[in-house]
Amino acid sequence: MKYFERVLDRMKFKFIPVISTRDNLIFGYKVMKDFSTLGFNDKEYMYQMACEEKIFDNFALNMFEKACREILEKNFIKTHFFYTIRFNLLQDYKYFFKKIDEIIKDLNLDPELFIFDIKGVIDWYNFHKTFSNKFKYKVVIKEERNFAFNFSIIESSKAKFVEPRTLETLIFMKENVEIEQPLIFNLFYSQGLDSIFLKNLGIDYYYDSNS
C-alpha cells in the first residue's frame, strides 16, 4: 500500500474543458487521471496492479477524493464534472458507491454536477435494478473501440448524455435512430473540426482529450 500512497501523491489530474456548441461556454470538465509523472502512460496497467494487490476499491476512492479536493482548490464548484469509474474492477460495489456519496457530501459538493462514465457494465438493466438505491448520479454512455453501441444499450443505460466515438457512428445514429439526450464528441478522434460544424451535426458539447 505504501507504493500506491506514493502513486496517489504524485499522480495528476487534467481538467479538460467540455464546451457547449450553443454558446462556446464551458459546460463542465472531463477529469482525466494522469500517471505520466510516474512513468505510466497506460492507466490500465496501474489499475491492474491495484487489482492484483486487492486494493483497487480504496485506490479508486482515494483518487476520486483527490480529484474532488482539486475541484475545490480550482474553484470549479459551479460546473459539471465527467469522471470515469471502472465498475468491472470493483470488488465491493455497494461500499464503493456509499463512499462516493460520503466524499461528495463531506466536501460540500453538489452531487447534481457529477456525471459518471461507468465502464465495464455488461447488463445496464440489472445494474439499475441492483444499485438504484445506491447510485443516483447522471451517467454518460460512451462508444468504446470494442464496445457494442446501439439504441438498446443507450436506452437501458438511462444515460443523460451520449458520446459517439467517431463521426461515422454519429452520422449512422442520426440516420437510423432518434437520440433525445445531448451528444458529446471528443475531438481527439477527429481533429480540425470547429464548433459551427459540430453544432450543425447536432453535437451539443465537445472536448479534446489530447489537449
PDB file of C-alpha atoms in Angstrom:
ATOM      1  CA  MET A   1       0.000   0.000   0.000  1.00  0.00           C
ATOM      2  CA  LYS A   2       2.963   2.332   0.602  1.00  0.00           C
ATOM      3  CA  TYR A   3       3.709   2.229  -3.119  1.00  0.00           C
ATOM      4  CA  PHE A   4       0.158   3.235  -4.018  1.00  0.00           C
ATOM      5  CA  GLU A   5       0.239   6.022  -1.442  1.00  0.00           C
ATOM      6  CA  ARG A   6       3.220   7.440  -3.345  1.00  0.00           C
ATOM      7  CA  VAL A   7       1.305   6.988  -6.595  1.00  0.00           C
ATOM      8  CA  LEU A   8      -1.631   8.960  -5.210  1.00  0.00           C
ATOM      9  CA  ASP A   9       0.705  11.680  -4.017  1.00  0.00           C
ATOM     10  CA  ARG A  10       2.480  12.077  -7.366  1.00  0.00           C
ATOM     11  CA  MET A  11      -0.314  11.449  -9.864  1.00  0.00           C
ATOM     12  CA  LYS A  12      -2.014  14.394 -11.553  1.00  0.00           C
ATOM     13  CA  PHE A  13      -5.394  15.240 -12.993  1.00  0.00           C
ATOM     14  CA  LYS A  14      -6.139  17.006 -16.244  1.00  0.00           C
ATOM     15  CA  PHE A  15      -9.320  19.058 -16.270  1.00  0.00           C
ATOM     16  CA  ILE A  16     -10.310  19.156 -19.933  1.00  0.00           C
ATOM     17  CA  PRO A  17     -12.991  21.764 -20.734  1.00  0.00           C
ATOM     18  CA  VAL A  18     -16.239  20.421 -22.176  1.00  0.00           C
ATOM     19  CA  ILE A  19     -17.550  23.221 -24.400  1.00  0.00           C
ATOM     20  CA  SER A  20     -21.124  23.941 -25.439  1.00  0.00           C
ATOM     21  CA  THR A  21     -21.628  24.380 -29.200  1.00  0.00           C
ATOM     22  CA  ARG A  22     -24.565  26.664 -28.451  1.00  0.00           C
ATOM     23  CA  ASP A  23     -22.625  29.482 -26.808  1.00  0.00           C
ATOM     24  CA  ASN A  24     -18.984  28.257 -26.691  1.00  0.00           C
ATOM     25  CA  LEU A  25     -19.042  28.411 -22.895  1.00  0.00           C
ATOM     26  CA  ILE A  26     -17.616  25.762 -20.576  1.00  0.00           C
ATOM     27  CA  PHE A  27     -20.333  23.308 -19.554  1.00  0.00           C
ATOM     28  CA  GLY A  28     -18.007  21.233 -17.418  1.00  0.00           C
ATOM     29  CA  TYR A  29     -14.694  19.402 -17.231  1.00  0.00           C
ATOM     30  CA  LYS A  30     -13.593  15.934 -18.203  1.00  0.00           C
ATOM     31  CA  VAL A  31     -11.484  14.815 -15.224  1.00  0.00           C
ATOM     32  CA  MET A  32      -8.667  12.680 -16.619  1.00  0.00           C
ATOM     33  CA  LYS A  33      -6.210  10.747 -14.467  1.00  0.00           C
ATOM     34  CA  ASP A  34      -2.559  11.222 -15.411  1.00  0.00           C
ATOM     35  CA  PHE A  35       0.135   8.801 -14.227  1.00  0.00           C
ATOM     36  CA  SER A  36       2.795  10.007 -16.671  1.00  0.00           C
ATOM     37  CA  THR A  37       4.770  11.636 -13.835  1.00  0.00           C
ATOM     38  CA  LEU A  38       5.352   8.104 -12.542  1.00  0.00           C
ATOM     39  CA  GLY A  39       6.358   6.763 -15.949  1.00  0.00           C
ATOM     40  CA  PHE A  40       2.998   5.145 -16.731  1.00  0.00           C
ATOM     41  CA  ASN A  41       1.209   6.307 -19.855  1.00  0.00           C
ATOM     42  CA  ASP A  42      -1.187   3.363 -19.691  1.00  0.00           C
ATOM     43  CA  LYS A  43      -3.664   3.831 -16.824  1.00  0.00           C
ATOM     44  CA  GLU A  44      -4.925   0.277 -17.188  1.00  0.00           C
ATOM     45  CA  TYR A  45      -1.550  -1.104 -16.094  1.00  0.00           C
ATOM     46  CA  MET A  46      -1.736   0.862 -12.857  1.00  0.00           C
ATOM     47  CA  TYR A  47      -5.307  -0.278 -12.236  1.00  0.00           C
ATOM     48  CA  GLN A  48      -4.391  -3.887 -12.876  1.00  0.00           C
ATOM     49  CA  MET A  49      -1.593  -3.706 -10.308  1.00  0.00           C
ATOM     50  CA  ALA A  50      -4.052  -2.325  -7.749  1.00  0.00           C
ATOM     51  CA  CYS A  51      -6.457  -5.176  -8.550  1.00  0.00           C
ATOM     52  CA  GLU A  52      -3.730  -7.767  -8.080  1.00  0.00           C
ATOM     53  CA  GLU A  53      -2.974  -6.266  -4.664  1.00  0.00           C
ATOM     54  CA  LYS A  54      -6.731  -6.312  -3.915  1.00  0.00           C
ATOM     55  CA  ILE A  55      -6.820  -2.614  -3.074  1.00  0.00           C
ATOM     56  CA  PHE A  56      -8.440  -1.220  -6.215  1.00  0.00           C
ATOM     57  CA  ASP A  57     -11.622  -0.023  -4.462  1.00  0.00           C
ATOM     58  CA  ASN A  58      -9.755   2.087  -1.906  1.00  0.00           C
ATOM     59  CA  PHE A  59      -7.228   3.226  -4.505  1.00  0.00           C
ATOM     60  CA  ALA A  60     -10.050   4.426  -6.792  1.00  0.00           C
ATOM     61  CA  LEU A  61     -11.853   6.127  -3.905  1.00  0.00           C
ATOM     62  CA  ASN A  62      -8.685   7.941  -2.843  1.00  0.00           C
ATOM     63  CA  MET A  63      -8.213   9.121  -6.435  1.00  0.00           C
ATOM     64  CA  PHE A  64     -11.777  10.386  -6.535  1.00  0.00           C
ATOM     65  CA  GLU A  65     -11.364  12.248  -3.255  1.00  0.00           C
ATOM     66  CA  LYS A  66      -8.131  13.821  -4.509  1.00  0.00           C
ATOM     67  CA  ALA A  67      -9.918  14.940  -7.684  1.00  0.00           C
ATOM     68  CA  CYS A  68     -12.739  16.458  -5.615  1.00  0.00           C
ATOM     69  CA  ARG A  69     -10.260  18.370  -3.480  1.00  0.00           C
ATOM     70  CA  GLU A  70      -8.642  19.757  -6.616  1.00  0.00           C
ATOM     71  CA  ILE A  71     -12.080  20.818  -7.825  1.00  0.00           C
ATOM     72  CA  LEU A  72     -12.411  22.884  -4.659  1.00  0.00           C
ATOM     73  CA  GLU A  73      -8.880  24.276  -4.984  1.00  0.00           C
ATOM     74  CA  LYS A  74      -9.581  25.358  -8.569  1.00  0.00           C
ATOM     75  CA  ASN A  75     -12.961  26.783  -7.519  1.00  0.00           C
ATOM     76  CA  PHE A  76     -14.770  24.760 -10.195  1.00  0.00           C
ATOM     77  CA  ILE A  77     -17.732  24.297  -7.864  1.00  0.00           C
ATOM     78  CA  LYS A  78     -20.449  25.588 -10.230  1.00  0.00           C
ATOM     79  CA  THR A  79     -19.741  23.458 -13.277  1.00  0.00           C
ATOM     80  CA  HIS A  80     -20.157  19.788 -14.245  1.00  0.00           C
ATOM     81  CA  PHE A  81     -17.587  17.013 -13.929  1.00  0.00           C
ATOM     82  CA  PHE A  82     -17.265  13.937 -16.109  1.00  0.00           C
ATOM     83  CA  TYR A  83     -15.492  11.204 -14.170  1.00  0.00           C
ATOM     84  CA  THR A  84     -14.759   7.592 -15.118  1.00  0.00           C
ATOM     85  CA  ILE A  85     -15.475   4.639 -12.817  1.00  0.00           C
ATOM     86  CA  ARG A  86     -14.227   1.177 -13.789  1.00  0.00           C
ATOM     87  CA  PHE A  87     -17.135  -0.847 -12.496  1.00  0.00           C
ATOM     88  CA  ASN A  88     -15.709  -4.154 -13.740  1.00  0.00           C
ATOM     89  CA  LEU A  89     -12.667  -3.798 -11.439  1.00  0.00           C
ATOM     90  CA  LEU A  90     -14.596  -3.129  -8.226  1.00  0.00           C
ATOM     91  CA  GLN A  91     -14.852  -5.780  -5.520  1.00  0.00           C
ATOM     92  CA  ASP A  92     -17.482  -4.228  -3.246  1.00  0.00           C
ATOM     93  CA  TYR A  93     -19.863  -2.159  -5.341  1.00  0.00           C
ATOM     94  CA  LYS A  94     -22.199  -1.068  -2.561  1.00  0.00           C
ATOM     95  CA  TYR A  95     -19.319   0.058  -0.348  1.00  0.00           C
ATOM     96  CA  PHE A  96     -17.790   1.959  -3.253  1.00  0.00           C
ATOM     97  CA  PHE A  97     -20.963   3.846  -4.145  1.00  0.00           C
ATOM     98  CA  LYS A  98     -21.637   4.617  -0.497  1.00  0.00           C
ATOM     99  CA  LYS A  99     -18.161   6.133  -0.141  1.00  0.00           C
ATOM    100  CA  ILE A 100     -18.645   8.195  -3.319  1.00  0.00           C
ATOM    101  CA  ASP A 101     -21.723   9.705  -1.669  1.00  0.00           C
ATOM    102  CA  GLU A 102     -19.817  10.399   1.543  1.00  0.00           C
ATOM    103  CA  ILE A 103     -16.876  12.068  -0.202  1.00  0.00           C
ATOM    104  CA  ILE A 104     -19.133  14.413  -2.162  1.00  0.00           C
ATOM    105  CA  LYS A 105     -21.209  15.216   0.914  1.00  0.00           C
ATOM    106  CA  ASP A 106     -18.220  15.702   3.242  1.00  0.00           C
ATOM    107  CA  LEU A 107     -16.608  18.139   0.805  1.00  0.00           C
ATOM    108  CA  ASN A 108     -19.899  20.009   0.391  1.00  0.00           C
ATOM    109  CA  LEU A 109     -20.007  19.475  -3.379  1.00  0.00           C
ATOM    110  CA  ASP A 110     -23.217  19.328  -5.396  1.00  0.00           C
ATOM    111  CA  PRO A 111     -23.941  15.710  -6.469  1.00  0.00           C
ATOM    112  CA  GLU A 112     -26.036  17.017  -9.376  1.00  0.00           C
ATOM    113  CA  LEU A 113     -22.852  18.288 -11.008  1.00  0.00           C
ATOM    114  CA  PHE A 114     -21.228  14.851 -11.297  1.00  0.00           C
ATOM    115  CA  ILE A 115     -21.662  12.801 -14.470  1.00  0.00           C
ATOM    116  CA  PHE A 116     -20.103   9.341 -14.421  1.00  0.00           C
ATOM    117  CA  ASP A 117     -18.771   7.262 -17.281  1.00  0.00           C
ATOM    118  CA  ILE A 118     -19.152   3.754 -15.847  1.00  0.00           C
ATOM    119  CA  LYS A 119     -17.012   1.279 -17.759  1.00  0.00           C
ATOM    120  CA  GLY A 120     -17.492  -2.466 -17.670  1.00  0.00           C
ATOM    121  CA  VAL A 121     -21.260  -2.731 -17.163  1.00  0.00           C
ATOM    122  CA  ILE A 122     -22.443  -5.820 -19.033  1.00  0.00           C
ATOM    123  CA  ASP A 123     -26.167  -5.511 -18.279  1.00  0.00           C
ATOM    124  CA  TRP A 124     -27.467  -1.994 -17.633  1.00  0.00           C
ATOM    125  CA  TYR A 125     -30.928  -3.233 -16.697  1.00  0.00           C
ATOM    126  CA  ASN A 126     -29.508  -5.315 -13.851  1.00  0.00           C
ATOM    127  CA  PHE A 127     -27.138  -2.503 -12.894  1.00  0.00           C
ATOM    128  CA  HIS A 128     -30.007  -0.087 -12.288  1.00  0.00           C
ATOM    129  CA  LYS A 129     -32.161  -2.774 -10.685  1.00  0.00           C
ATOM    130  CA  THR A 130     -29.386  -3.680  -8.236  1.00  0.00           C
ATOM    131  CA  PHE A 131     -27.971  -0.234  -7.482  1.00  0.00           C
ATOM    132  CA  SER A 132     -30.898   2.155  -7.955  1.00  0.00           C
ATOM    133  CA  ASN A 133     -30.843   2.917  -4.218  1.00  0.00           C
ATOM    134  CA  LYS A 134     -27.060   3.215  -4.088  1.00  0.00           C
ATOM    135  CA  PHE A 135     -26.161   5.112  -7.241  1.00  0.00           C
ATOM    136  CA  LYS A 136     -28.239   8.171  -8.144  1.00  0.00           C
ATOM    137  CA  TYR A 137     -25.890  10.115 -10.385  1.00  0.00           C
ATOM    138  CA  LYS A 138     -26.141  11.099 -14.023  1.00  0.00           C
ATOM    139  CA  VAL A 139     -24.466   8.749 -16.489  1.00  0.00           C
ATOM    140  CA  VAL A 140     -22.792   9.341 -19.851  1.00  0.00           C
ATOM    141  CA  ILE A 141     -22.745   6.347 -22.192  1.00  0.00           C
ATOM    142  CA  LYS A 142     -19.673   6.275 -24.434  1.00  0.00           C
ATOM    143  CA  GLU A 143     -18.846   4.307 -27.520  1.00  0.00           C
ATOM    144  CA  GLU A 144     -15.645   2.328 -26.966  1.00  0.00           C
ATOM    145  CA  ARG A 145     -13.474   0.638 -29.561  1.00  0.00           C
ATOM    146  CA  ASN A 146     -14.583  -2.876 -28.536  1.00  0.00           C
ATOM    147  CA  PHE A 147     -17.976  -1.946 -27.141  1.00  0.00           C
ATOM    148  CA  ALA A 148     -21.260  -2.560 -28.958  1.00  0.00           C
ATOM    149  CA  PHE A 149     -23.035   0.780 -29.276  1.00  0.00           C
ATOM    150  CA  ASN A 150     -26.687   0.733 -30.218  1.00  0.00           C
ATOM    151  CA  PHE A 151     -30.017   2.257 -29.291  1.00  0.00           C
ATOM    152  CA  SER A 152     -30.938  -0.617 -26.973  1.00  0.00           C
ATOM    153  CA  ILE A 153     -27.824  -0.079 -24.835  1.00  0.00           C
ATOM    154  CA  ILE A 154     -28.317   3.691 -24.808  1.00  0.00           C
ATOM    155  CA  GLU A 155     -31.909   3.228 -23.655  1.00  0.00           C
ATOM    156  CA  SER A 156     -31.175   0.608 -20.960  1.00  0.00           C
ATOM    157  CA  SER A 157     -28.260   2.669 -19.591  1.00  0.00           C
ATOM    158  CA  LYS A 158     -30.659   5.521 -18.737  1.00  0.00           C
ATOM    159  CA  ALA A 159     -27.809   7.810 -19.738  1.00  0.00           C
ATOM    160  CA  LYS A 160     -28.317  11.560 -19.627  1.00  0.00           C
ATOM    161  CA  PHE A 161     -25.561  12.112 -22.214  1.00  0.00           C
ATOM    162  CA  VAL A 162     -24.416  10.088 -25.215  1.00  0.00           C
ATOM    163  CA  GLU A 163     -20.877  10.141 -26.609  1.00  0.00           C
ATOM    164  CA  PRO A 164     -20.270   8.518 -30.013  1.00  0.00           C
ATOM    165  CA  ARG A 165     -16.591   7.836 -30.700  1.00  0.00           C
ATOM    166  CA  THR A 166     -16.439   8.689 -34.400  1.00  0.00           C
ATOM    167  CA  LEU A 167     -18.227  10.878 -36.923  1.00  0.00           C
ATOM    168  CA  GLU A 168     -19.245   7.707 -38.760  1.00  0.00           C
ATOM    169  CA  THR A 169     -21.113   6.461 -35.689  1.00  0.00           C
ATOM    170  CA  LEU A 170     -22.706   9.860 -35.157  1.00  0.00           C
ATOM    171  CA  ILE A 171     -23.945  10.056 -38.759  1.00  0.00           C
ATOM    172  CA  PHE A 172     -25.249   6.477 -38.602  1.00  0.00           C
ATOM    173  CA  MET A 173     -27.120   7.243 -35.386  1.00  0.00           C
ATOM    174  CA  LYS A 174     -28.633  10.395 -36.829  1.00  0.00           C
ATOM    175  CA  GLU A 175     -29.872   8.498 -39.879  1.00  0.00           C
ATOM    176  CA  ASN A 176     -31.293   5.484 -38.047  1.00  0.00           C
ATOM    177  CA  VAL A 177     -32.389   6.382 -34.509  1.00  0.00           C
ATOM    178  CA  GLU A 178     -33.741   9.378 -32.643  1.00  0.00           C
ATOM    179  CA  ILE A 179     -31.479  10.308 -29.750  1.00  0.00           C
ATOM    180  CA  GLU A 180     -33.057  12.673 -27.233  1.00  0.00           C
ATOM    181  CA  GLN A 181     -30.023  13.005 -24.948  1.00  0.00           C
ATOM    182  CA  PRO A 182     -27.395  15.709 -25.525  1.00  0.00           C
ATOM    183  CA  LEU A 183     -24.495  14.479 -27.655  1.00  0.00           C
ATOM    184  CA  ILE A 184     -20.843  14.864 -26.655  1.00  0.00           C
ATOM    185  CA  PHE A 185     -17.889  14.487 -29.001  1.00  0.00           C
ATOM    186  CA  ASN A 186     -14.168  14.028 -28.329  1.00  0.00           C
ATOM    187  CA  LEU A 187     -12.116  15.892 -30.949  1.00  0.00           C
ATOM    188  CA  PHE A 188      -9.166  13.580 -30.282  1.00  0.00           C
ATOM    189  CA  TYR A 189     -10.507  11.195 -32.919  1.00  0.00           C
ATOM    190  CA  SER A 190     -11.413  13.873 -35.497  1.00  0.00           C
ATOM    191  CA  GLN A 191      -9.084  16.859 -35.335  1.00  0.00           C
ATOM    192  CA  GLY A 192      -9.695  20.151 -37.119  1.00  0.00           C
ATOM    193  CA  LEU A 193     -13.443  20.450 -36.608  1.00  0.00           C
ATOM    194  CA  ASP A 194     -14.902  23.745 -35.421  1.00  0.00           C
ATOM    195  CA  SER A 195     -17.875  24.370 -33.150  1.00  0.00           C
ATOM    196  CA  ILE A 196     -20.153  25.506 -36.013  1.00  0.00           C
ATOM    197  CA  PHE A 197     -19.554  22.259 -37.908  1.00  0.00           C
ATOM    198  CA  LEU A 198     -20.189  20.220 -34.758  1.00  0.00           C
ATOM    199  CA  LYS A 199     -23.346  22.170 -33.962  1.00  0.00           C
ATOM    200  CA  ASN A 200     -24.664  21.555 -37.490  1.00  0.00           C
ATOM    201  CA  LEU A 201     -24.095  17.830 -36.913  1.00  0.00           C
ATOM    202  CA  GLY A 202     -26.299  18.016 -33.820  1.00  0.00           C
ATOM    203  CA  ILE A 203     -23.481  17.771 -31.285  1.00  0.00           C
ATOM    204  CA  ASP A 204     -24.201  19.686 -28.088  1.00  0.00           C
ATOM    205  CA  TYR A 205     -20.812  19.545 -26.320  1.00  0.00           C
ATOM    206  CA  TYR A 206     -17.236  18.795 -27.304  1.00  0.00           C
ATOM    207  CA  TYR A 207     -13.788  18.420 -25.766  1.00  0.00           C
ATOM    208  CA  ASP A 208     -10.289  17.392 -26.835  1.00  0.00           C
ATOM    209  CA  SER A 209      -8.726  14.749 -24.602  1.00  0.00           C
ATOM    210  CA  ASN A 210      -5.366  15.376 -26.291  1.00  0.00           C
ATOM    211  CA  SER A 211      -5.193  18.968 -25.072  1.00  0.00           C
TER     212      SER A 211
END
